[in-house]
């Protein structure tokens, strides 16, 4: 039988996972179809189109920096409900955004609210996941994000094409409104983790003020991965038109299938063997997926590309997040989650801008091949890190070491 201390599937964990799914579904239903809508409705150029992804991401990044500090000061519920309220109001605001300036303003407000909510919900979840099942637990929790990232663009694109932008907005309003009655009882019941709740073995960084420098490497790797996803979110529909693919948004559906398949497996591998066993094979899958996508001319080829990309994406996301959570004391998990999602959003913003410019001077297929270079850099940096750690470990074996435990950084 499962030890009570190690029980993962509690009512609170399930409800937090559902709330996270709805929050990211609201985002993704708008994020992917919006560039095409802006280009057609406002006759905007490539740079203007990419701004709608960029301003959202940057506002979410700034919001998370303040949110992480507020979480450390015990203002979790204020940040949670204020963020959800701002996201709901901004979603309503899309209905009255008849100009590019107003629509951009709503994206900024939404980014602020989303940044608050997307920092608080995973911090609440990581606080109730058993420490010996952190990789598995955050893998399942992160599955809600990946499902939303994969299904949201498909649902949003279909609604926009068949029912129009107004119907799409109403659907996203309903999605985010559902979060309030679900999360309200959890805000009272789920308490922030006490320092003693997590063994010292799960904190490689001692409790102190200032930025945890150990988070820099996984944040950089997350950013490099996210650049490629920014190219998918912003330009998949436009690539479909270029390649004469009738349903290019199906890429996200096939991607979701691969993510659902790999998430439970990768989480258990992480808990047993750590990030060393997962990051390079996962990055290689992403690399292959992008090259296959760039040459896709049929739905079958598109599906194959999406499956490779999904296997890599579904492994990298929970692995990097779990690694970052184990590098900080429990009181600073808000900071770790903030850095994780900020590096994700910053990578998406960079991807939208940089890859958009590459596409403007070449093609969307060529752009996806160029985006795979970011994964080459990912593998090179991580391989160098492993090599350095290996040399340090060999030197440490030659000298006495204190008898203390710490999670592998």
Short mmCIF file of C-alpha atoms in Angstrom, two decimals:
data_model
loop_
_atom_site.label_atom_id
_atom_site.label_comp_id
_atom_site.label_asym_id
_atom_site.label_seq_id
_atom_site.Cartn_x
_atom_site.Cartn_y
_atom_site.Cartn_z
CA UNK A 1 0.00 0.00 0.00
CA UNK A 2 1.03 3.61 -0.61
CA UNK A 3 2.47 5.28 2.49
CA UNK A 4 0.23 8.16 3.65
CA UNK A 5 3.26 10.47 3.69
CA UNK A 6 4.00 9.59 0.08
CA UNK A 7 0.41 9.84 -1.20
CA UNK A 8 0.40 11.91 -4.36
CA UNK A 9 -3.17 11.89 -5.66
CA UNK A 10 -4.87 13.90 -2.94
CA UNK A 11 -8.01 15.93 -3.61
CA UNK A 12 -6.01 19.15 -3.24
CA UNK A 13 -3.36 18.05 -5.75
CA UNK A 14 -6.00 17.02 -8.31
CA UNK A 15 -7.93 20.30 -7.97
CA UNK A 16 -4.76 22.41 -8.23
CA UNK A 17 -3.82 20.49 -11.38
CA UNK A 18 -7.27 21.17 -12.89
CA UNK A 19 -7.01 24.88 -12.03
CA UNK A 20 -3.59 25.06 -13.67
CA UNK A 21 -4.98 23.34 -16.77
CA UNK A 22 -7.78 25.91 -17.04
CA UNK A 23 -5.41 28.87 -16.56
CA UNK A 24 -3.05 27.72 -19.31
CA UNK A 25 -5.93 26.65 -21.55
CA UNK A 26 -7.28 30.21 -21.37
CA UNK A 27 -3.87 31.49 -22.44
CA UNK A 28 -3.24 29.04 -25.25
CA UNK A 29 -6.71 29.28 -26.82
CA UNK A 30 -5.89 32.92 -27.61
CA UNK A 31 -2.09 32.94 -27.93
CA UNK A 32 -1.65 30.80 -31.02
CA UNK A 33 -4.58 32.01 -33.21
CA UNK A 34 -4.09 35.67 -32.23
CA UNK A 35 -1.17 36.43 -34.63
CA UNK A 36 -3.22 35.22 -37.61
CA UNK A 37 -6.24 37.24 -36.44
CA UNK A 38 -4.13 40.40 -36.01
CA UNK A 39 -2.52 39.98 -39.41
CA UNK A 40 -5.82 39.51 -41.23
CA UNK A 41 -8.08 41.85 -39.23
CA UNK A 42 -5.65 44.76 -38.79
CA UNK A 43 -3.43 44.06 -41.84
CA UNK A 44 -0.39 44.11 -39.52
CA UNK A 45 3.18 43.32 -40.52
CA UNK A 46 5.41 40.54 -39.17
CA UNK A 47 6.99 42.72 -36.45
CA UNK A 48 3.62 43.95 -35.16
CA UNK A 49 2.26 40.41 -35.12
CA UNK A 50 5.21 39.16 -33.06
CA UNK A 51 4.70 42.01 -30.56
CA UNK A 52 1.48 40.41 -29.30
CA UNK A 53 3.43 37.40 -28.07
CA UNK A 54 6.36 39.50 -26.85
CA UNK A 55 4.48 42.10 -24.75
CA UNK A 56 2.48 39.38 -23.04
CA UNK A 57 5.61 37.41 -22.18
CA UNK A 58 7.53 40.43 -20.90
CA UNK A 59 4.64 41.63 -18.71
CA UNK A 60 4.29 38.11 -17.25
CA UNK A 61 8.04 38.03 -16.52
CA UNK A 62 7.97 41.35 -14.63
CA UNK A 63 4.84 40.28 -12.78
CA UNK A 64 6.43 37.04 -11.61
CA UNK A 65 9.44 38.82 -10.14
CA UNK A 66 7.15 40.76 -7.80
CA UNK A 67 4.94 37.73 -7.20
CA UNK A 68 7.85 35.60 -6.02
CA UNK A 69 8.80 38.23 -3.42
CA UNK A 70 5.19 38.53 -2.26
CA UNK A 71 4.93 34.75 -1.90
CA UNK A 72 8.00 34.73 0.34
CA UNK A 73 6.28 37.34 2.52
CA UNK A 74 3.17 35.16 2.93
CA UNK A 75 0.84 37.06 0.57
CA UNK A 76 -0.02 34.01 -1.49
CA UNK A 77 -3.81 34.34 -1.62
CA UNK A 78 -3.66 38.05 -2.45
CA UNK A 79 -1.37 37.34 -5.41
CA UNK A 80 -3.48 34.38 -6.54
CA UNK A 81 -6.89 36.08 -6.61
CA UNK A 82 -5.60 39.46 -7.82
CA UNK A 83 -3.84 37.71 -10.69
CA UNK A 84 -6.90 35.68 -11.66
CA UNK A 85 -9.10 38.80 -11.50
CA UNK A 86 -6.75 40.77 -13.78
CA UNK A 87 -6.58 37.88 -16.25
CA UNK A 88 -10.39 37.64 -16.33
CA UNK A 89 -10.84 41.41 -16.81
CA UNK A 90 -8.25 41.49 -19.61
CA UNK A 91 -9.97 38.57 -21.35
CA UNK A 92 -13.26 40.50 -21.17
CA UNK A 93 -11.43 43.52 -22.54
CA UNK A 94 -10.67 41.74 -25.80
CA UNK A 95 -14.35 42.20 -26.71
CA UNK A 96 -13.95 46.00 -26.78
CA UNK A 97 -10.46 46.14 -28.29
CA UNK A 98 -11.17 47.65 -31.68
CA UNK A 99 -7.63 48.97 -32.21
CA UNK A 100 -4.17 47.46 -32.10
CA UNK A 101 -3.21 49.72 -29.18
CA UNK A 102 -6.14 48.56 -27.04
CA UNK A 103 -5.54 44.92 -27.88
CA UNK A 104 -1.87 45.29 -26.95
CA UNK A 105 -2.88 46.94 -23.65
CA UNK A 106 -5.15 44.01 -22.84
CA UNK A 107 -2.29 41.60 -23.57
CA UNK A 108 -0.12 43.48 -21.08
CA UNK A 109 -2.80 43.39 -18.36
CA UNK A 110 -3.41 39.71 -19.05
CA UNK A 111 0.32 39.03 -18.83
CA UNK A 112 0.48 40.65 -15.39
CA UNK A 113 -2.44 38.60 -14.09
CA UNK A 114 -1.25 35.39 -15.71
CA UNK A 115 2.22 35.87 -14.24
CA UNK A 116 0.73 36.06 -10.75
CA UNK A 117 -1.50 33.01 -11.16
CA UNK A 118 1.05 30.83 -12.95
CA UNK A 119 3.59 31.44 -10.17
CA UNK A 120 1.20 30.76 -7.29
CA UNK A 121 -0.55 27.56 -8.46
CA UNK A 122 2.61 25.45 -9.05
CA UNK A 123 4.09 26.76 -5.80
CA UNK A 124 1.00 25.52 -3.96
CA UNK A 125 1.28 22.17 -5.75
CA UNK A 126 5.00 21.67 -5.09
CA UNK A 127 4.34 22.33 -1.40
CA UNK A 128 1.99 19.33 -1.08
CA UNK A 129 3.84 16.84 -3.31
CA UNK A 130 5.77 14.20 -1.30
CA UNK A 131 9.48 14.99 -1.55
CA UNK A 132 10.41 11.46 -2.64
CA UNK A 133 7.95 11.79 -5.53
CA UNK A 134 8.72 15.37 -6.55
CA UNK A 135 9.75 14.53 -10.12
CA UNK A 136 6.72 12.31 -10.65
CA UNK A 137 4.33 14.74 -8.94
CA UNK A 138 5.47 17.85 -10.78
CA UNK A 139 5.53 15.79 -13.97
CA UNK A 140 1.83 15.02 -13.57
CA UNK A 141 1.09 18.60 -12.49
CA UNK A 142 3.05 19.95 -15.44
CA UNK A 143 1.09 17.63 -17.70
CA UNK A 144 -1.82 20.03 -17.26
CA UNK A 145 0.35 22.79 -18.70
CA UNK A 146 1.49 20.65 -21.61
CA UNK A 147 -2.05 19.51 -22.43
CA UNK A 148 -3.17 23.13 -22.47
CA UNK A 149 -0.14 24.12 -24.57
CA UNK A 150 -1.06 21.39 -27.04
CA UNK A 151 -4.87 21.44 -27.11
CA UNK A 152 -5.43 25.17 -26.58
CA UNK A 153 -4.11 26.24 -30.01
CA UNK A 154 -6.23 23.57 -31.73
CA UNK A 155 -9.43 24.61 -29.92
CA UNK A 156 -8.69 28.30 -30.36
CA UNK A 157 -7.91 28.01 -34.07
CA UNK A 158 -11.09 26.02 -34.72
CA UNK A 159 -13.26 28.51 -32.82
CA UNK A 160 -11.68 31.47 -34.60
CA UNK A 161 -12.09 29.87 -38.03
CA UNK A 162 -15.64 28.57 -37.59
CA UNK A 163 -17.26 30.97 -35.08
CA UNK A 164 -15.12 34.12 -35.14
CA UNK A 165 -13.06 36.08 -32.62
CA UNK A 166 -16.00 37.03 -30.37
CA UNK A 167 -16.97 33.39 -29.83
CA UNK A 168 -13.34 32.56 -29.06
CA UNK A 169 -13.19 35.28 -26.40
CA UNK A 170 -16.43 34.14 -24.76
CA UNK A 171 -15.06 30.59 -24.58
CA UNK A 172 -11.87 31.76 -22.87
CA UNK A 173 -13.91 33.85 -20.40
CA UNK A 174 -15.83 30.73 -19.36
CA UNK A 175 -12.59 28.75 -18.98
CA UNK A 176 -10.93 31.23 -16.61
CA UNK A 177 -14.15 31.94 -14.67
CA UNK A 178 -14.33 28.24 -13.74
CA UNK A 179 -11.09 28.56 -11.77
CA UNK A 180 -12.56 30.80 -9.03
CA UNK A 181 -15.01 28.32 -7.42
CA UNK A 182 -12.44 25.52 -7.71
CA UNK A 183 -9.48 27.33 -6.18
CA UNK A 184 -11.27 29.25 -3.40
CA UNK A 185 -11.54 26.30 -0.95
CA UNK A 186 -7.95 25.29 -1.75
CA UNK A 187 -6.63 28.74 -0.87
CA UNK A 188 -7.90 28.19 2.69
CA UNK A 189 -6.90 24.54 3.05
CA UNK A 190 -3.45 24.31 1.39
CA UNK A 191 -0.87 25.86 3.70
CA UNK A 192 2.58 27.11 2.63
CA UNK A 193 5.31 24.52 3.37
CA UNK A 194 7.21 24.83 6.63
CA UNK A 195 11.04 24.84 6.44
CA UNK A 196 11.16 21.53 8.32
CA UNK A 197 8.73 19.87 5.91
CA UNK A 198 11.44 19.23 3.32
CA UNK A 199 14.60 17.32 4.25
CA UNK A 200 17.90 19.15 3.90
CA UNK A 201 18.86 16.62 1.24
CA UNK A 202 16.44 18.37 -1.10
CA UNK A 203 18.01 21.80 -0.78
CA UNK A 204 21.38 22.32 -2.41
CA UNK A 205 21.28 26.04 -1.71
CA UNK A 206 21.38 27.16 1.94
CA UNK A 207 18.59 29.42 3.11
CA UNK A 208 19.79 32.97 2.54
CA UNK A 209 18.74 36.18 0.95
CA UNK A 210 19.60 37.10 -2.59
CA UNK A 211 19.18 35.32 -5.89
CA UNK A 212 19.98 31.57 -5.90
CA UNK A 213 22.73 31.35 -8.54
CA UNK A 214 22.20 27.60 -8.88
CA UNK A 215 18.98 28.39 -10.80
CA UNK A 216 20.87 30.11 -13.62
CA UNK A 217 21.86 27.00 -15.58
CA UNK A 218 18.45 25.26 -15.66
CA UNK A 219 16.84 28.65 -16.41
CA UNK A 220 19.16 29.15 -19.39
CA UNK A 221 18.42 25.65 -20.67
CA UNK A 222 14.69 26.26 -20.28
CA UNK A 223 15.01 29.52 -22.20
CA UNK A 224 16.82 27.84 -25.10
CA UNK A 225 14.13 25.18 -25.34
CA UNK A 226 11.38 27.79 -25.16
CA UNK A 227 12.74 29.79 -28.09
CA UNK A 228 11.79 26.89 -30.34
CA UNK A 229 8.32 26.69 -28.81
CA UNK A 230 7.84 30.42 -29.40
CA UNK A 231 8.32 29.73 -33.10
CA UNK A 232 5.65 27.04 -32.99
CA UNK A 233 3.08 29.09 -31.07
CA UNK A 234 3.49 32.24 -33.16
CA UNK A 235 3.87 30.88 -36.67
CA UNK A 236 2.40 27.36 -36.95
CA UNK A 237 -0.76 28.53 -38.72
CA UNK A 238 1.26 30.72 -41.08
CA UNK A 239 3.65 27.81 -41.77
CA UNK A 240 0.62 25.66 -42.59
CA UNK A 241 -0.49 28.11 -45.27
CA UNK A 242 3.04 28.25 -46.71
CA UNK A 243 3.34 24.44 -46.81
CA UNK A 244 -0.28 23.98 -48.00
CA UNK A 245 -1.22 22.01 -44.89
CA UNK A 246 -4.97 22.22 -44.31
CA UNK A 247 -4.83 21.63 -40.54
CA UNK A 248 -1.38 22.66 -39.34
CA UNK A 249 -2.75 23.23 -35.81
CA UNK A 250 -3.11 19.43 -35.56
CA UNK A 251 0.62 19.53 -34.75
CA UNK A 252 -0.34 20.57 -31.22
CA UNK A 253 -2.81 17.69 -30.91
CA UNK A 254 -0.23 15.06 -31.90
CA UNK A 255 2.26 16.85 -29.66
CA UNK A 256 -0.18 16.47 -26.75
CA UNK A 257 -0.46 12.72 -27.35
CA UNK A 258 3.31 12.32 -27.09
CA UNK A 259 3.46 14.52 -23.97
CA UNK A 260 0.76 12.49 -22.23
CA UNK A 261 2.63 9.30 -23.10
CA UNK A 262 6.05 10.39 -21.85
CA UNK A 263 5.26 12.52 -18.78
CA UNK A 264 4.60 9.71 -16.24
CA UNK A 265 7.66 7.80 -17.48
CA UNK A 266 10.07 10.75 -17.43
CA UNK A 267 8.96 11.80 -13.93
CA UNK A 268 9.74 8.37 -12.49
CA UNK A 269 13.11 8.27 -14.27
CA UNK A 270 13.94 11.68 -12.81
CA UNK A 271 13.16 10.51 -9.26
CA UNK A 272 15.46 7.49 -9.70
CA UNK A 273 18.31 8.82 -11.86
CA UNK A 274 18.04 12.63 -11.95
CA UNK A 275 18.31 15.06 -14.84
CA UNK A 276 21.46 13.49 -16.28
CA UNK A 277 19.46 10.60 -17.72
CA UNK A 278 16.90 12.80 -19.47
CA UNK A 279 18.02 16.20 -20.75
CA UNK A 280 20.27 15.32 -23.71
CA UNK A 281 17.99 12.60 -25.21
CA UNK A 282 14.99 14.92 -24.80
CA UNK A 283 16.77 17.84 -26.50
CA UNK A 284 17.76 15.50 -29.35
CA UNK A 285 14.08 14.57 -29.82
CA UNK A 286 13.16 18.26 -30.09
CA UNK A 287 15.94 18.77 -32.65
CA UNK A 288 14.67 15.91 -34.82
CA UNK A 289 11.07 17.10 -34.47
CA UNK A 290 11.89 20.59 -35.76
CA UNK A 291 13.78 19.26 -38.79
CA UNK A 292 10.94 16.90 -39.66
CA UNK A 293 8.46 19.76 -39.25
CA UNK A 294 10.43 22.05 -41.55
CA UNK A 295 10.04 19.57 -44.42
CA UNK A 296 6.43 18.58 -43.67
CA UNK A 297 4.11 18.57 -46.68
CA UNK A 298 1.49 16.13 -45.41
CA UNK A 299 -0.49 15.49 -42.23
CA UNK A 300 1.38 12.21 -41.67
CA UNK A 301 4.77 13.90 -41.76
CA UNK A 302 3.41 16.66 -39.51
CA UNK A 303 2.23 14.03 -37.01
CA UNK A 304 5.65 12.36 -36.95
CA UNK A 305 7.36 15.70 -36.32
CA UNK A 306 4.91 16.49 -33.52
CA UNK A 307 5.46 13.10 -31.84
CA UNK A 308 9.24 13.64 -31.73
CA UNK A 309 8.82 17.19 -30.47
CA UNK A 310 6.25 16.11 -27.88
CA UNK A 311 8.50 13.36 -26.49
CA UNK A 312 11.26 15.91 -25.96
CA UNK A 313 9.03 18.71 -24.71
CA UNK A 314 7.12 16.43 -22.33
CA UNK A 315 10.40 15.29 -20.81
CA UNK A 316 12.29 18.57 -20.62
CA UNK A 317 9.58 20.65 -18.96
CA UNK A 318 9.02 18.63 -15.76
CA UNK A 319 12.70 17.69 -15.52
CA UNK A 320 13.89 21.30 -15.53
CA UNK A 321 11.12 22.44 -13.17
CA UNK A 322 11.77 19.63 -10.67
CA UNK A 323 15.52 20.28 -10.82
CA UNK A 324 14.97 23.98 -10.05
CA UNK A 325 12.59 23.23 -7.16
CA UNK A 326 15.18 20.94 -5.56
CA UNK A 327 17.86 23.62 -5.74
CA UNK A 328 16.13 25.95 -3.26
CA UNK A 329 14.74 25.77 0.30
CA UNK A 330 10.97 25.17 0.53
CA UNK A 331 10.28 28.81 1.41
CA UNK A 332 11.79 29.88 -1.92
CA UNK A 333 9.92 27.55 -4.22
CA UNK A 334 7.97 30.57 -5.40
CA UNK A 335 11.25 32.03 -6.64
CA UNK A 336 12.14 28.76 -8.40
CA UNK A 337 8.73 28.56 -10.11
CA UNK A 338 8.99 32.23 -11.05
CA UNK A 339 12.38 31.65 -12.68
CA UNK A 340 11.11 28.55 -14.45
CA UNK A 341 8.12 30.29 -16.02
CA UNK A 342 10.00 33.54 -16.64
CA UNK A 343 12.70 31.73 -18.61
CA UNK A 344 9.90 29.91 -20.47
CA UNK A 345 8.08 33.14 -21.36
CA UNK A 346 11.27 35.03 -22.17
CA UNK A 347 12.29 32.24 -24.53
CA UNK A 348 8.85 32.37 -26.20
CA UNK A 349 9.21 36.16 -26.57
CA UNK A 350 12.70 35.85 -28.08
CA UNK A 351 11.47 33.10 -30.37
CA UNK A 352 8.58 35.20 -31.63
CA UNK A 353 10.84 38.17 -32.42
CA UNK A 354 14.02 36.50 -33.70
CA UNK A 355 12.43 33.62 -35.59
CA UNK A 356 9.81 35.98 -37.03
CA UNK A 357 12.57 38.06 -38.57
CA UNK A 358 14.28 34.97 -39.97
CA UNK A 359 10.99 33.89 -41.56
CA UNK A 360 10.52 37.35 -43.06
CA UNK A 361 13.82 36.99 -44.97
CA UNK A 362 13.50 33.30 -45.85
CA UNK A 363 10.56 30.97 -45.18
CA UNK A 364 8.82 29.40 -42.20
CA UNK A 365 10.32 26.00 -43.02
CA UNK A 366 13.83 27.49 -43.05
CA UNK A 367 13.01 29.31 -39.81
CA UNK A 368 12.27 26.02 -38.02
CA UNK A 369 15.61 24.59 -39.16
CA UNK A 370 17.38 27.65 -37.76
CA UNK A 371 15.45 27.34 -34.50
CA UNK A 372 16.92 23.84 -34.01
CA UNK A 373 20.32 25.52 -33.54
CA UNK A 374 19.14 26.69 -30.12
CA UNK A 375 18.87 23.03 -29.13
CA UNK A 376 22.41 22.44 -30.37
CA UNK A 377 23.52 25.18 -27.98
CA UNK A 378 21.39 23.56 -25.24
CA UNK A 379 23.17 20.21 -25.65
CA UNK A 380 26.63 21.83 -25.81
CA UNK A 381 26.11 23.86 -22.61
CA UNK A 382 24.67 20.93 -20.67
CA UNK A 383 27.40 18.55 -21.87
CA UNK A 384 30.02 21.07 -20.73
CA UNK A 385 28.28 21.27 -17.34
CA UNK A 386 28.32 17.47 -16.98
CA UNK A 387 31.99 17.34 -17.95
CA UNK A 388 32.84 20.02 -15.37
CA UNK A 389 30.84 18.20 -12.67
CA UNK A 390 32.61 14.95 -13.53
CA UNK A 391 36.05 16.55 -13.11
CA UNK A 392 35.01 18.19 -9.83
CA UNK A 393 33.70 14.85 -8.58
CA UNK A 394 36.98 13.13 -9.41
CA UNK A 395 38.92 15.79 -7.48
CA UNK A 396 36.55 15.50 -4.52
CA UNK A 397 37.25 11.76 -4.28
CA UNK A 398 40.91 12.54 -3.65
CA UNK A 399 40.19 14.56 -0.53
CA UNK A 400 38.13 13.97 2.62
CA UNK A 401 34.56 15.31 2.45
CA UNK A 402 32.18 16.23 5.30
CA UNK A 403 29.37 13.80 6.02
CA UNK A 404 26.45 15.86 4.77
CA UNK A 405 23.84 15.17 2.10
CA UNK A 406 22.65 17.48 -0.62
CA UNK A 407 20.65 16.96 -3.74
CA UNK A 408 22.68 16.80 -6.92
CA UNK A 409 22.89 20.21 -8.56
#
